[in-house]
Tab-separated table of C-alpha atoms in Angstrom:
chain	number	residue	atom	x	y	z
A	172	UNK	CA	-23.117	15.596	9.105
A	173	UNK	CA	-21.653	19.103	8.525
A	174	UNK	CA	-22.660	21.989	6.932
A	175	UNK	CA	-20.753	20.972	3.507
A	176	UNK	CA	-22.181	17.772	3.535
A	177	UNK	CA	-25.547	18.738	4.328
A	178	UNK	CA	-25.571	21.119	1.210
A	179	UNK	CA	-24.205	18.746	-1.124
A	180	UNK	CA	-26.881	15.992	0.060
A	181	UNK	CA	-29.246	18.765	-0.847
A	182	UNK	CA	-27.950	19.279	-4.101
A	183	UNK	CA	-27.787	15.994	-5.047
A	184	UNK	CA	-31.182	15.486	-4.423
A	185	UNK	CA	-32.485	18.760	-5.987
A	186	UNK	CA	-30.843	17.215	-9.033
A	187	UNK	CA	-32.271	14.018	-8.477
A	188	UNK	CA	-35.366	15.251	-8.314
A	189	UNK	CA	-35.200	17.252	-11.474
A	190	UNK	CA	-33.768	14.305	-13.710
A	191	UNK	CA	-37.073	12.692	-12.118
A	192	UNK	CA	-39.335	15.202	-13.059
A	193	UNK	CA	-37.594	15.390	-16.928
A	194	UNK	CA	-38.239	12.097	-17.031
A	195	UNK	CA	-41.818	12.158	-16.177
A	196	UNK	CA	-42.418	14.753	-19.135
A	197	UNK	CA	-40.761	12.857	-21.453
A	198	UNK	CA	-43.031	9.868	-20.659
A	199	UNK	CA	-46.310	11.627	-21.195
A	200	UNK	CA	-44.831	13.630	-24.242
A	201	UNK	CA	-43.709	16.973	-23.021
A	202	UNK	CA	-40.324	17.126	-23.924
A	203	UNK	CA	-40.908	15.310	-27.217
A	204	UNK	CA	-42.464	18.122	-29.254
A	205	UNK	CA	-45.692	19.346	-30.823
A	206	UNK	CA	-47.777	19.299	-34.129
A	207	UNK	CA	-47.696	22.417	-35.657
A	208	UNK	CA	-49.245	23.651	-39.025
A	209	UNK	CA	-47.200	25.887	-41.000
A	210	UNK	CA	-48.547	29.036	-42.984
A	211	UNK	CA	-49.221	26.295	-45.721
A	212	UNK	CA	-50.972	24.188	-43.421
A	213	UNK	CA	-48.287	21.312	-44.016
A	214	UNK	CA	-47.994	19.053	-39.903
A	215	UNK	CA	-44.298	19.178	-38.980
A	216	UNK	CA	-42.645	18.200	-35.313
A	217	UNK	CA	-41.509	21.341	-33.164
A	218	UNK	CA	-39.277	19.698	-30.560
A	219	UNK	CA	-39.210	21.640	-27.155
A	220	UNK	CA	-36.219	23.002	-26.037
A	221	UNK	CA	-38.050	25.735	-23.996
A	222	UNK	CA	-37.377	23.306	-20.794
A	223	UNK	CA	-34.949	22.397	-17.943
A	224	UNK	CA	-31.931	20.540	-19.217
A	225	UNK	CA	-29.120	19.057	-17.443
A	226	UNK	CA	-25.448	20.224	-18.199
A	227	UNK	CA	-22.082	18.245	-18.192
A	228	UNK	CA	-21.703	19.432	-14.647
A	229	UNK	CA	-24.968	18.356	-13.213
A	230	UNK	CA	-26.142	22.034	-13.013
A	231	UNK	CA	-30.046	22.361	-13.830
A	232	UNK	CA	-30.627	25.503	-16.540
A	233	UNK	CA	-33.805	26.482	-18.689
A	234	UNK	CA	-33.060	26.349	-22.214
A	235	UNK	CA	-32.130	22.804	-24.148
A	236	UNK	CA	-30.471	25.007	-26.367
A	237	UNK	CA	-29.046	27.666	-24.114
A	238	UNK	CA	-30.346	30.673	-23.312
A	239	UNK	CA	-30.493	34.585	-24.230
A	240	UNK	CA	-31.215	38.097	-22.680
A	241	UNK	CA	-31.584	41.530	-23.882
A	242	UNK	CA	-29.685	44.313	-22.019
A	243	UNK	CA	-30.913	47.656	-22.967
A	244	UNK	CA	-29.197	51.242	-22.418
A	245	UNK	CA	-30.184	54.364	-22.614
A	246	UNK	CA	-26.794	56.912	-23.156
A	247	UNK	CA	-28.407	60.327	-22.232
A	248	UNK	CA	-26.232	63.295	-23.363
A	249	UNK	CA	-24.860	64.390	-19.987
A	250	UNK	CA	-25.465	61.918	-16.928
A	251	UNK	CA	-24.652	58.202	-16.419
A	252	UNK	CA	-26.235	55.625	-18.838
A	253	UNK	CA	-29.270	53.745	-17.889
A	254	UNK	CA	-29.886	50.193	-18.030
A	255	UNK	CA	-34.143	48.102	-18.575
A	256	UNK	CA	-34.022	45.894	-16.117
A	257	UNK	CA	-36.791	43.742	-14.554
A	258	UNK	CA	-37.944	42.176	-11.783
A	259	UNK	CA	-38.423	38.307	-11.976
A	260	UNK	CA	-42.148	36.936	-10.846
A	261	UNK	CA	-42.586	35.139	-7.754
A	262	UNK	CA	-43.261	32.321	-9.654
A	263	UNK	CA	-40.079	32.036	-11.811
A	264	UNK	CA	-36.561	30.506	-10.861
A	265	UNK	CA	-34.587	33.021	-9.001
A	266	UNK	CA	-38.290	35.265	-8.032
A	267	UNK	CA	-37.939	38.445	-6.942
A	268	UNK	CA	-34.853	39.241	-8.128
A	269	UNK	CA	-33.440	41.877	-10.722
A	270	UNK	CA	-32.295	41.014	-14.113
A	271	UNK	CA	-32.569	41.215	-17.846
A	272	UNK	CA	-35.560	39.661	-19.717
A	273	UNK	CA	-34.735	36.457	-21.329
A	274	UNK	CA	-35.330	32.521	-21.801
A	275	UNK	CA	-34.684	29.872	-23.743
A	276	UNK	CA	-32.877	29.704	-27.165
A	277	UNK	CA	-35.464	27.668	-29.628
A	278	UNK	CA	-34.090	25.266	-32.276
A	279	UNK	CA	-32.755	27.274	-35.436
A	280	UNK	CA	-32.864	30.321	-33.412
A	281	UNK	CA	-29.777	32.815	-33.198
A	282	UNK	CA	-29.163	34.251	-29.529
A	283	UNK	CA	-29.977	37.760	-31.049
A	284	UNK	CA	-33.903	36.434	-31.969
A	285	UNK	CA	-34.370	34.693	-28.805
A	286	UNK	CA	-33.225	37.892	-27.023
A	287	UNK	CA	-35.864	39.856	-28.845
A	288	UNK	CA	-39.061	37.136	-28.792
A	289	UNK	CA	-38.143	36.424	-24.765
A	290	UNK	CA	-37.553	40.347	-24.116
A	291	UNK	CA	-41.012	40.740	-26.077
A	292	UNK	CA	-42.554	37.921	-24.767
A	293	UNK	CA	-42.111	39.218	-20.952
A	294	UNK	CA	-41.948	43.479	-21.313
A	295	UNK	CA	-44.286	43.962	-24.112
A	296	UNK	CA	-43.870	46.128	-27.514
A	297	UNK	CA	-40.165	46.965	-27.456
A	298	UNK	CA	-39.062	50.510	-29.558
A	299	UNK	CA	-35.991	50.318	-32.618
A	300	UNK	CA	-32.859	49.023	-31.017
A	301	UNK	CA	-28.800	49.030	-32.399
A	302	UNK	CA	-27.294	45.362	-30.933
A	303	UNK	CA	-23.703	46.698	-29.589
A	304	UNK	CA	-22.318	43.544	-28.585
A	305	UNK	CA	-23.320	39.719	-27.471
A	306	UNK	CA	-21.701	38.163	-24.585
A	307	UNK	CA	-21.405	34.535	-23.780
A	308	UNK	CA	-21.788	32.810	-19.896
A	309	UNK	CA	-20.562	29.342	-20.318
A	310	UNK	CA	-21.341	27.352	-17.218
A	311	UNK	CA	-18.196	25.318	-17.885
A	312	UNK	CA	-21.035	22.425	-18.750
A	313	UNK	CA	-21.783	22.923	-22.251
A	314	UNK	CA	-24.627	25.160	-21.412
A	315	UNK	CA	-24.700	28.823	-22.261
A	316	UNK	CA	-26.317	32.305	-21.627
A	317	UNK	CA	-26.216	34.950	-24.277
A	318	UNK	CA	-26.223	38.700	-23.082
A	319	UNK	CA	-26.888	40.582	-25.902
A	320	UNK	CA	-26.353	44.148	-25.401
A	321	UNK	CA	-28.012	46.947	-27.490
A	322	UNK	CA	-28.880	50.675	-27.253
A	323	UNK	CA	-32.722	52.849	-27.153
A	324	UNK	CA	-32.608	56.087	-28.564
A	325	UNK	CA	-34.801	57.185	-25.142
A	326	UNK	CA	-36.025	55.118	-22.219
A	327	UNK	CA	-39.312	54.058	-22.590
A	328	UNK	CA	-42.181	52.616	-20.820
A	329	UNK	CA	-41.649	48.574	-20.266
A	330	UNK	CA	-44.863	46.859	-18.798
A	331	UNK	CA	-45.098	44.140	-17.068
A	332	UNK	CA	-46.095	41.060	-19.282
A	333	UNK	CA	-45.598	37.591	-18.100
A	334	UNK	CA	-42.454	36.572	-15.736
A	335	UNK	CA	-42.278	39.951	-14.642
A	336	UNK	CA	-43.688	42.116	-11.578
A	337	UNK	CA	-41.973	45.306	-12.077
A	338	UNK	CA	-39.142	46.982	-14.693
A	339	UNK	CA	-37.403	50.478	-14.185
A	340	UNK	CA	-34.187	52.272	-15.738
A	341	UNK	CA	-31.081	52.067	-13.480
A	342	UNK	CA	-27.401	53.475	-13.624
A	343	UNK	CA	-25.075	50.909	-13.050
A	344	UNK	CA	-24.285	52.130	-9.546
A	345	UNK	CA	-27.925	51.852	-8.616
A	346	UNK	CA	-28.185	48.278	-10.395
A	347	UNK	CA	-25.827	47.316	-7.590
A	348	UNK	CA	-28.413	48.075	-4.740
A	349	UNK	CA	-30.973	46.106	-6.310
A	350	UNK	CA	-31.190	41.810	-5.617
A	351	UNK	CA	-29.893	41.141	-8.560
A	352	UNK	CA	-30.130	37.480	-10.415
A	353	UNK	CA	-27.251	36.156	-9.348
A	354	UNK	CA	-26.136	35.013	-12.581
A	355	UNK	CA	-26.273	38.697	-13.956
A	356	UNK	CA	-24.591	39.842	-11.055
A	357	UNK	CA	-21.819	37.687	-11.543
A	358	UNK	CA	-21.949	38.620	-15.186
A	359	UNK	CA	-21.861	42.792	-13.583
A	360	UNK	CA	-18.950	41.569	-11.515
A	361	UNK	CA	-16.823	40.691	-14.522
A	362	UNK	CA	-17.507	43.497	-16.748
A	363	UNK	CA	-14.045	46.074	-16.285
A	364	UNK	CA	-17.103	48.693	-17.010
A	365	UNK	CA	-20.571	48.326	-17.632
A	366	UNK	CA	-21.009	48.328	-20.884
C-alpha cells in the first residue's frame, strides 16, 4: 500500500468512525435537543447544533449550523496593528495551535452573535467593539466558517476561560511565527493584506 493510499484508508476510517460516534449520540439523545424553560417558565425543545456534523464532502466540522470567530485589532497610532489571538487547549480539535476564539453557530443565531457568545464564552469579559467586516470559509461542502472582523479602542487583557491555554496581541508578521490553526492560516494566506 503506498503512502496515498495509506492516508486515504485513514481518512476513511476517521470518518467512519465519526458517523459512528454521531450515531451513538443520537441514540441516547444527544444530538436530539434539550428541555429548556424560558423566562416565562413555558418547556420548549432546544435542538443541538453545538456538535460535529458531516459536510457534502465527507469533511468532519463542529457546528450543525456552521461556525463563527471573532478577530480583534488593535490600530495603534504609529506602529503595525495588533491582532487577540489564542491558543487552542490541549483538549480541543487542532490543540495547541493559534487562532481566533470561536465555535458553533446556534439555531436562530447570526454569525455576528455566535462570534461574540463563543469569543465570550472562551476569553472572558470582552471591552466595546466596531464589527469592520465578516468573512465567509466555505469548505466547498455546504459547511461554513464566519470570520468576523472588528476593532478595540486599546488592547486589553484576555484570560484564559475554557478552550484556551494562553492569548496575546500579535502583528501580522509575528502571527506568522506562531502554529497557527490551519484553517486560519489558510484564511491569513488569502487575505491580499491583513485586514
Amino acid at each position: 500500500m503506498n503512502v496515498s493510499s495509506a492516508a486515504k484508508k485513514v481518512n476513511r476510517d476517521v470518518r467512519n468512525q465519526a458517523r459512528g460516534l454521531m450515531q451513538t449520540l443520537g441514540r441516547v439523545g444527544g444530538m436530539k435537543g434539550t428541555r429548556v424553560r424560558n423566562q416565562g417558565g413555558e418547556s420548549k425543545e432546544n435542538p443541538i447544533t453545538d456538535r460535529w456534523t458531516v459536510c457534502g464532502k465527507g469533511h468532519i466540522h463542529w457546528g450543525a449550523q456552521g461556525a463563527a470567530g471573532l478577530l480583534l485589532r488593535y490600530r495603534p497610532n504609529q506602529g503595525d496593528p495588533s491582532y487577540l489571538l489564542q491558543q487552542r487547549s490541549k483538549w480541543v480539535d487542532f490543540g495547541q495551535t493559534w487562532g481566533i476564539p470561536g465555535g458553533a453557530i446556534r439555531e436562530g443565531e447570526t454569525p455576528e452573535a455566535a462570534a461574540r457568545r463563543e469569543a465570550q464564552e472562551e476569553l472572558g469579559a470582552l471591552p466595546t467593539f466596531r464589527v469592520t467586516g465578516i468573512e465567509v470559509q466555505d469548505c466547498g461542502g455546504g459547511w461554513q466558517f464566519h470570520i468576523v472582523t472588528a476593532d478595540v479602542e486599546r488592547p486589553f487583557d484576555a484570560y484564559c476561560v475554557r478552550e484556551t491555554d494562553a492569548t496575546g496581541w500579535f502583528t501580522y508578521e509575528e502571527m506568522y511565527r506562531l502554529s497557527l490553526h490551519p484553517g486560519f492560516r489558510k484564511w491569513l494566506d488569502e487575505q491580499e493584506t491583513c485586514p
